[in-house]
Coordinates of C-alpha atoms in Angstrom, one line a residue:
Chain A
D1 CA 3.0 7.3 -44.8
A2 CA 0.3 9.5 -43.3
K3 CA 1.7 12.6 -41.6
T4 CA 1.2 14.2 -38.2
T5 CA 1.4 17.8 -37.2
Q6 CA 2.3 18.8 -33.6
P7 CA 3.2 22.1 -32.0
N8 CA 7.0 22.6 -31.7
S9 CA 6.8 23.3 -28.0
M10 CA 4.5 23.6 -25.1
E11 CA 4.9 24.7 -21.5
S12 CA 3.1 23.6 -18.3
N13 CA 3.3 24.0 -14.6
E14 CA 4.0 21.1 -12.3
E15 CA 0.9 19.2 -11.0
E16 CA -1.3 20.8 -13.7
P17 CA -2.9 18.8 -16.6
V18 CA -1.2 18.9 -20.0
H19 CA -3.0 18.5 -23.3
L20 CA -0.7 17.7 -26.2
P21 CA -2.4 18.0 -29.5
C22 CA -1.7 16.1 -32.8
N23 CA -3.4 16.6 -36.1
H24 CA -3.5 13.7 -38.6
S25 CA -6.0 14.7 -41.2
T26 CA -4.8 12.1 -43.8
I27 CA -5.2 9.2 -41.4
S28 CA -6.4 6.0 -43.0
G29 CA -8.8 3.5 -41.5
T30 CA -6.0 1.1 -40.7
D31 CA -3.7 3.5 -38.9
Y32 CA -3.2 3.2 -35.2
I33 CA -2.2 6.4 -33.3
H34 CA 0.9 5.9 -31.2
W35 CA 2.6 8.3 -28.8
Y36 CA 6.2 8.0 -27.7
R37 CA 8.2 10.3 -25.6
Q38 CA 12.0 10.9 -25.3
L39 CA 13.5 12.1 -22.1
P40 CA 16.8 14.0 -22.3
S41 CA 19.7 11.7 -23.2
Q42 CA 17.5 8.7 -23.6
G43 CA 15.9 6.7 -26.3
P44 CA 12.2 7.1 -27.0
E45 CA 9.8 5.2 -24.8
Y46 CA 6.2 4.1 -25.6
V47 CA 3.5 6.0 -23.9
I48 CA 0.1 5.0 -25.3
H49 CA -1.7 4.1 -28.5
G50 CA -5.3 3.8 -29.8
L51 CA -7.4 3.2 -32.8
T52 CA -10.8 4.8 -32.3
S53 CA -11.8 4.8 -28.7
N54 CA -10.2 6.8 -25.9
V55 CA -7.5 5.0 -24.0
N56 CA -6.1 5.2 -20.5
N57 CA -3.0 3.7 -18.9
R58 CA -0.8 4.5 -16.0
M59 CA 1.2 7.1 -17.9
A60 CA -1.4 9.0 -19.7
S61 CA -4.8 9.2 -21.5
L62 CA -5.4 9.4 -25.2
A63 CA -8.4 11.2 -26.5
I64 CA -9.2 10.5 -30.2
A65 CA -11.6 12.7 -32.2
E66 CA -14.6 11.1 -33.6
D67 CA -13.4 11.6 -37.2
R68 CA -9.9 10.4 -36.1
K69 CA -8.3 13.4 -37.7
S70 CA -6.8 14.6 -34.5
S71 CA -5.9 13.3 -31.1
T72 CA -4.8 14.6 -27.7
L73 CA -2.3 13.1 -25.3
I74 CA -3.3 14.0 -21.7
L75 CA -1.0 14.0 -18.8
H76 CA -3.3 14.4 -15.8
R77 CA -0.7 15.9 -13.4
A78 CA 2.5 16.9 -15.0
T79 CA 5.7 16.3 -13.0
L80 CA 9.2 17.5 -13.7
R81 CA 10.0 14.0 -14.9
D82 CA 7.5 14.5 -17.7
A83 CA 9.7 17.1 -19.4
A84 CA 10.5 15.5 -22.8
V85 CA 9.8 15.5 -26.5
Y86 CA 6.5 13.8 -27.3
Y87 CA 6.0 12.2 -30.6
C88 CA 2.6 11.4 -32.2
I89 CA 3.0 8.7 -34.8
L90 CA 0.7 6.8 -37.1
R91 CA 1.3 3.1 -37.5
D92 CA -0.3 1.1 -40.2
R93 CA -2.3 -1.8 -38.7
G94 CA -2.3 -3.4 -42.1
G95 CA 1.4 -4.2 -41.7
G96 CA 0.6 -6.8 -39.1
S97 CA 3.5 -7.3 -36.7
N98 CA 6.0 -6.2 -39.3
Y99 CA 5.9 -2.4 -39.3
K100 CA 8.1 0.6 -38.9
L101 CA 7.5 3.9 -37.1
T102 CA 8.0 7.3 -38.8
F103 CA 9.0 10.0 -36.3
G104 CA 8.4 13.7 -36.8
K105 CA 10.0 16.4 -34.8
G106 CA 7.5 16.1 -31.9
T107 CA 6.5 18.6 -29.2
L108 CA 9.1 19.7 -26.6
L109 CA 7.2 19.8 -23.3
T110 CA 8.7 22.0 -20.6
V111 CA 7.4 21.6 -17.1
N112 CA 7.9 24.5 -14.7
P113 CA 8.3 23.9 -11.0
Chain B
D1 CA 20.2 -6.8 -17.4
A2 CA 18.8 -4.5 -20.1
D3 CA 16.7 -6.0 -22.8
V4 CA 18.6 -4.1 -25.5
T5 CA 22.3 -3.2 -25.3
Q6 CA 24.3 -1.0 -27.6
T7 CA 28.0 -0.8 -27.9
P8 CA 29.9 1.5 -27.9
R9 CA 27.9 4.1 -26.0
N10 CA 30.1 6.9 -27.2
R11 CA 32.6 6.9 -30.1
I12 CA 34.7 9.5 -31.8
T13 CA 36.2 8.7 -35.1
K14 CA 37.8 10.4 -38.1
T15 CA 36.5 10.9 -41.6
G16 CA 37.1 7.9 -43.8
K17 CA 37.3 5.3 -41.0
R18 CA 35.1 2.2 -40.9
I19 CA 33.1 1.9 -37.8
M20 CA 30.6 -0.7 -36.5
L21 CA 27.9 -0.1 -34.0
E22 CA 26.5 -3.2 -32.3
C23 CA 23.1 -4.0 -30.9
S24 CA 22.1 -7.1 -28.9
Q25 CA 18.8 -8.1 -27.5
T26 CA 17.9 -10.8 -25.0
K27 CA 14.2 -11.3 -25.8
G28 CA 14.5 -13.5 -28.9
H29 CA 12.6 -11.1 -31.1
D30 CA 12.7 -11.5 -34.9
R31 CA 12.4 -7.8 -35.6
M32 CA 15.1 -5.2 -35.0
Y33 CA 15.6 -1.6 -36.1
W34 CA 18.3 1.0 -36.5
Y35 CA 17.4 4.7 -36.2
R36 CA 19.5 7.9 -36.4
Q37 CA 18.7 11.1 -34.6
D38 CA 20.2 14.5 -35.4
P39 CA 20.2 17.3 -32.9
G40 CA 16.7 18.8 -32.5
L41 CA 15.1 16.4 -34.9
G42 CA 13.1 13.2 -34.6
L43 CA 14.4 9.7 -35.4
Q44 CA 14.9 8.5 -38.9
L45 CA 14.9 4.8 -39.8
I46 CA 18.1 3.5 -41.4
Y47 CA 17.6 -0.2 -41.7
Y48 CA 15.2 -2.8 -40.3
S49 CA 15.1 -6.5 -40.1
F50 CA 12.1 -8.7 -39.7
D51 CA 14.2 -11.8 -39.3
V52 CA 17.8 -13.0 -39.9
K53 CA 17.3 -13.3 -43.6
D54 CA 15.0 -10.3 -44.1
I55 CA 16.7 -7.0 -44.1
N56 CA 15.2 -3.8 -45.5
K57 CA 16.4 -0.3 -46.2
G58 CA 14.8 2.6 -44.3
E59 CA 14.5 6.3 -45.1
I60 CA 18.2 7.0 -45.0
S61 CA 20.2 3.9 -45.8
D62 CA 22.9 5.5 -48.0
G63 CA 26.3 5.3 -46.4
Y64 CA 25.3 2.6 -44.1
S65 CA 25.2 -1.2 -44.2
V66 CA 23.9 -3.8 -41.7
S67 CA 24.5 -7.3 -40.7
R68 CA 22.1 -9.6 -38.8
Q69 CA 24.6 -12.2 -37.6
A70 CA 22.1 -13.9 -35.4
Q71 CA 18.6 -13.3 -34.2
A72 CA 20.0 -11.5 -31.1
K73 CA 22.5 -9.3 -32.9
F74 CA 22.0 -6.5 -35.5
S75 CA 25.1 -4.5 -36.4
L76 CA 25.2 -1.1 -38.2
S77 CA 28.4 -0.2 -40.2
L78 CA 29.6 3.0 -41.6
E79 CA 32.1 1.9 -44.3
S80 CA 33.7 5.3 -44.7
A81 CA 32.5 7.7 -42.0
I82 CA 31.8 11.3 -42.9
P83 CA 31.1 14.3 -40.6
N84 CA 27.4 14.5 -41.4
Q85 CA 27.0 11.1 -39.9
T86 CA 27.6 12.6 -36.5
A87 CA 24.4 11.7 -34.6
L88 CA 22.8 9.6 -32.0
Y89 CA 22.1 6.1 -33.1
F90 CA 19.3 4.0 -31.6
C91 CA 18.6 0.3 -31.9
A92 CA 15.0 -0.9 -31.3
M93 CA 13.1 -4.1 -31.0
P94 CA 9.4 -4.9 -30.4
G95 CA 8.1 -3.9 -27.0
Q96 CA 6.9 -6.5 -24.5
F97 CA 3.6 -5.1 -23.7
P98 CA 1.8 -4.0 -25.7
T99 CA 3.5 -6.1 -28.3
D100 CA 2.8 -3.8 -31.2
T101 CA 5.2 -1.1 -29.9
Q102 CA 8.9 -0.6 -30.0
Y103 CA 11.5 -0.6 -27.2
F104 CA 14.6 1.4 -27.8
G105 CA 18.1 0.9 -26.6
P106 CA 20.2 3.5 -24.8
G107 CA 21.8 4.9 -27.9
T108 CA 25.3 5.4 -29.3
R109 CA 26.6 8.9 -29.6
L110 CA 28.9 9.0 -32.7
T111 CA 31.1 11.9 -33.6
V112 CA 32.9 11.9 -36.9
L113 CA 35.7 14.5 -37.1

Protein backbone atom coordinates (compact mmCIF):
# COMPACT_ATOMS: atom_id res chain seq x y z
CA ASP A 1 0.00 0.00 0.00
CA ALA A 2 1.19 3.50 -0.77
CA LYS A 3 2.34 5.37 2.33
CA THR A 4 1.52 8.82 3.63
CA THR A 5 3.59 11.13 5.80
CA GLN A 6 2.04 13.66 8.15
CA PRO A 7 3.43 15.84 10.93
CA ASN A 8 2.88 14.31 14.35
CA SER A 9 1.19 17.40 15.72
CA MET A 10 0.05 20.90 14.84
CA GLU A 11 -1.40 23.76 16.79
CA SER A 12 -3.87 26.44 15.81
CA ASN A 13 -5.89 29.23 17.34
CA GLU A 14 -9.64 29.26 17.36
CA GLU A 15 -11.29 30.88 14.33
CA GLU A 16 -8.07 30.82 12.32
CA PRO A 17 -7.53 28.68 9.22
CA VAL A 18 -5.62 25.44 9.58
CA HIS A 19 -3.64 23.75 6.83
CA LEU A 20 -2.84 20.09 7.52
CA PRO A 21 -0.25 18.70 5.09
CA CYS A 22 0.17 15.16 3.83
CA ASN A 23 2.91 13.78 1.61
CA HIS A 24 2.23 10.74 -0.56
CA SER A 25 5.08 10.65 -3.04
CA THR A 26 4.44 7.02 -4.05
CA ILE A 27 0.78 7.56 -4.87
CA SER A 28 -0.47 5.61 -7.86
CA GLY A 29 -2.86 6.81 -10.52
CA THR A 30 -5.71 4.78 -9.04
CA ASP A 31 -5.38 6.03 -5.45
CA TYR A 32 -7.97 8.30 -3.94
CA ILE A 33 -6.82 10.61 -1.13
CA HIS A 34 -9.07 10.26 1.91
CA TRP A 35 -9.09 12.24 5.13
CA TYR A 36 -10.62 11.05 8.37
CA ARG A 37 -10.51 12.54 11.81
CA GLN A 38 -10.86 11.03 15.25
CA LEU A 39 -12.25 13.11 18.07
CA PRO A 40 -11.28 12.14 21.62
CA SER A 41 -12.97 8.92 22.78
CA GLN A 42 -14.71 8.38 19.44
CA GLY A 43 -14.25 6.32 16.32
CA PRO A 44 -12.83 7.93 13.19
CA GLU A 45 -15.17 9.91 11.00
CA TYR A 46 -14.93 10.69 7.31
CA VAL A 47 -13.96 14.26 6.43
CA ILE A 48 -13.34 14.53 2.70
CA HIS A 49 -11.73 12.78 -0.23
CA GLY A 50 -10.52 13.53 -3.74
CA LEU A 51 -8.67 12.17 -6.72
CA THR A 52 -7.15 15.02 -8.74
CA SER A 53 -9.19 18.18 -8.34
CA ASN A 54 -9.61 20.28 -5.24
CA VAL A 55 -12.73 19.42 -3.24
CA ASN A 56 -14.94 21.32 -0.85
CA ASN A 57 -17.62 20.16 1.54
CA ARG A 58 -19.28 21.50 4.65
CA MET A 59 -16.48 20.28 6.89
CA ALA A 60 -13.32 21.18 5.01
CA SER A 61 -11.50 21.70 1.73
CA LEU A 62 -8.94 19.42 0.15
CA ALA A 63 -6.20 20.89 -1.99
CA ILE A 64 -4.34 18.35 -4.12
CA ALA A 65 -1.00 19.15 -5.71
CA GLU A 66 -0.83 18.99 -9.47
CA ASP A 67 1.56 16.02 -9.35
CA ARG A 68 -0.65 14.43 -6.64
CA LYS A 69 2.36 13.74 -4.44
CA SER A 70 1.00 15.88 -1.65
CA SER A 71 -2.29 17.25 -0.40
CA THR A 72 -3.53 19.68 2.22
CA LEU A 73 -6.64 19.51 4.34
CA ILE A 74 -7.93 23.01 5.03
CA LEU A 75 -10.19 23.88 7.94
CA HIS A 76 -11.27 27.42 7.13
CA ARG A 77 -12.06 28.49 10.69
CA ALA A 78 -10.90 26.15 13.40
CA THR A 79 -13.15 25.63 16.38
CA LEU A 80 -12.45 23.85 19.63
CA ARG A 81 -14.55 20.96 18.32
CA ASP A 82 -12.01 20.46 15.53
CA ALA A 83 -9.35 19.31 17.99
CA ALA A 84 -8.70 15.74 16.87
CA VAL A 85 -6.27 13.39 15.17
CA TYR A 86 -6.45 13.81 11.40
CA TYR A 87 -5.57 10.88 9.16
CA CYS A 88 -4.54 11.11 5.53
CA ILE A 89 -5.14 7.77 3.79
CA LEU A 90 -4.70 6.51 0.25
CA ARG A 91 -7.47 4.28 -1.02
CA ASP A 92 -6.99 2.22 -4.13
CA ARG A 93 -9.78 2.99 -6.56
CA GLY A 94 -8.95 -0.22 -8.38
CA GLY A 95 -10.49 -2.23 -5.57
CA GLY A 96 -13.95 -1.04 -6.53
CA SER A 97 -16.35 -1.11 -3.61
CA ASN A 98 -14.31 -3.77 -1.85
CA TYR A 99 -11.39 -2.02 -0.24
CA LYS A 100 -9.71 -1.45 3.09
CA LEU A 101 -8.19 1.62 4.67
CA THR A 102 -4.66 1.72 6.05
CA PHE A 103 -4.30 4.23 8.88
CA GLY A 104 -1.02 5.87 9.88
CA LYS A 105 -0.46 7.76 13.12
CA GLY A 106 -2.07 10.95 11.82
CA THR A 107 -1.64 14.55 12.95
CA LEU A 108 -2.84 15.60 16.38
CA LEU A 109 -4.43 19.03 15.99
CA THR A 110 -4.66 21.20 19.07
CA VAL A 111 -6.91 24.25 18.89
CA ASN A 112 -6.24 27.03 21.38
CA PRO A 113 -9.09 29.25 22.56
CA ASP B 1 -30.82 4.41 16.61
CA ALA B 2 -27.16 4.25 15.72
CA ASP B 3 -26.26 2.64 12.40
CA VAL B 4 -23.48 0.60 14.02
CA THR B 5 -23.62 -0.75 17.54
CA GLN B 6 -20.84 -2.44 19.43
CA THR B 7 -21.19 -4.54 22.56
CA PRO B 8 -19.84 -4.42 25.14
CA ARG B 9 -18.58 -0.84 25.25
CA ASN B 10 -16.10 -1.64 28.00
CA ARG B 11 -14.75 -4.98 29.13
CA ILE B 12 -12.11 -6.07 31.59
CA THR B 13 -11.00 -9.67 31.40
CA LYS B 14 -8.16 -11.89 32.53
CA THR B 15 -5.35 -13.51 30.62
CA GLY B 16 -6.42 -16.77 29.01
CA LYS B 17 -10.12 -16.00 28.92
CA ARG B 18 -12.16 -16.24 25.76
CA ILE B 19 -13.98 -13.07 24.86
CA MET B 20 -16.29 -12.03 22.06
CA LEU B 21 -16.91 -8.52 20.82
CA GLU B 22 -20.04 -8.01 18.78
CA CYS B 23 -20.92 -5.57 16.04
CA SER B 24 -24.32 -5.03 14.49
CA GLN B 25 -25.39 -2.75 11.67
CA THR B 26 -28.83 -1.71 10.53
CA LYS B 27 -28.09 -0.62 6.96
CA GLY B 28 -27.88 -3.98 5.24
CA HIS B 29 -24.31 -3.49 4.02
CA ASP B 30 -22.33 -6.46 2.78
CA ARG B 31 -18.98 -5.08 3.93
CA MET B 32 -17.90 -4.95 7.56
CA TYR B 33 -14.52 -4.37 9.19
CA TRP B 34 -12.80 -4.84 12.56
CA TYR B 35 -9.96 -2.50 13.59
CA ARG B 36 -7.78 -2.26 16.65
CA GLN B 37 -6.26 0.94 18.06
CA ASP B 38 -3.43 1.04 20.57
CA PRO B 39 -2.85 4.23 22.59
CA GLY B 40 -1.30 7.01 20.51
CA LEU B 41 -1.39 4.99 17.32
CA GLY B 42 -3.61 4.77 14.27
CA LEU B 43 -6.02 1.96 13.55
CA GLN B 44 -4.89 -1.44 12.34
CA LEU B 45 -7.15 -3.74 10.38
CA ILE B 46 -7.79 -7.12 12.00
CA TYR B 47 -10.37 -8.77 9.75
CA TYR B 48 -12.78 -7.68 7.09
CA SER B 49 -15.75 -9.25 5.37
CA PHE B 50 -17.11 -8.38 1.94
CA ASP B 51 -20.17 -10.56 2.44
CA VAL B 52 -21.36 -13.38 4.70
CA LYS B 53 -19.18 -15.99 2.96
CA ASP B 54 -16.18 -13.78 2.24
CA ILE B 55 -13.93 -13.16 5.24
CA ASN B 56 -10.37 -11.89 4.96
CA LYS B 57 -7.43 -11.43 7.28
CA GLY B 58 -6.13 -7.94 7.83
CA GLU B 59 -2.75 -6.69 9.03
CA ILE B 60 -2.90 -8.18 12.54
CA SER B 61 -5.18 -11.22 12.56
CA ASP B 62 -3.03 -13.47 14.76
CA GLY B 63 -4.77 -14.22 18.05
CA TYR B 64 -8.18 -13.23 16.67
CA SER B 65 -11.01 -14.95 14.86
CA VAL B 66 -14.26 -13.65 13.41
CA SER B 67 -17.71 -14.88 12.62
CA ARG B 68 -20.21 -13.36 10.20
CA GLN B 69 -23.37 -14.90 11.53
CA ALA B 70 -25.61 -12.83 9.32
CA GLN B 71 -25.27 -9.85 7.06
CA ALA B 72 -25.96 -7.53 9.98
CA LYS B 73 -23.61 -9.11 12.52
CA PHE B 74 -19.84 -9.45 12.58
CA SER B 75 -18.25 -10.80 15.77
CA LEU B 76 -14.61 -10.68 16.82
CA SER B 77 -13.27 -13.32 19.20
CA LEU B 78 -10.14 -13.53 21.27
CA GLU B 79 -9.79 -17.25 21.96
CA SER B 80 -7.24 -16.80 24.74
CA ALA B 81 -6.82 -13.15 25.65
CA ILE B 82 -3.36 -11.77 26.44
CA PRO B 83 -2.41 -8.40 27.95
CA ASN B 84 -1.04 -6.95 24.71
CA GLN B 85 -4.51 -7.26 23.23
CA THR B 86 -5.56 -4.45 25.53
CA ALA B 87 -6.79 -1.81 23.09
CA LEU B 88 -9.74 0.01 21.58
CA TYR B 89 -11.63 -2.06 19.04
CA PHE B 90 -13.71 -0.47 16.30
CA CYS B 91 -16.18 -2.01 13.92
CA ALA B 92 -16.84 -0.24 10.62
CA MET B 93 -19.10 -0.46 7.62
CA PRO B 94 -19.46 1.54 4.39
CA GLY B 95 -20.57 5.12 4.78
CA GLN B 96 -23.90 6.32 3.48
CA PHE B 97 -22.63 9.32 1.55
CA PRO B 98 -20.24 9.28 -0.08
CA THR B 99 -20.57 5.54 -0.36
CA ASP B 100 -16.87 4.82 -0.85
CA THR B 101 -16.04 5.79 2.73
CA GLN B 102 -16.23 4.00 6.05
CA TYR B 103 -18.46 4.65 9.04
CA PHE B 104 -17.12 3.59 12.41
CA GLY B 105 -18.90 2.33 15.48
CA PRO B 106 -18.39 3.83 18.95
CA GLY B 107 -15.71 1.33 19.91
CA THR B 108 -15.11 -1.24 22.63
CA ARG B 109 -12.45 -0.61 25.23
CA LEU B 110 -10.91 -3.96 26.17
CA THR B 111 -8.52 -4.45 29.06
CA VAL B 112 -6.77 -7.78 29.56
CA LEU B 113 -5.19 -8.18 32.97
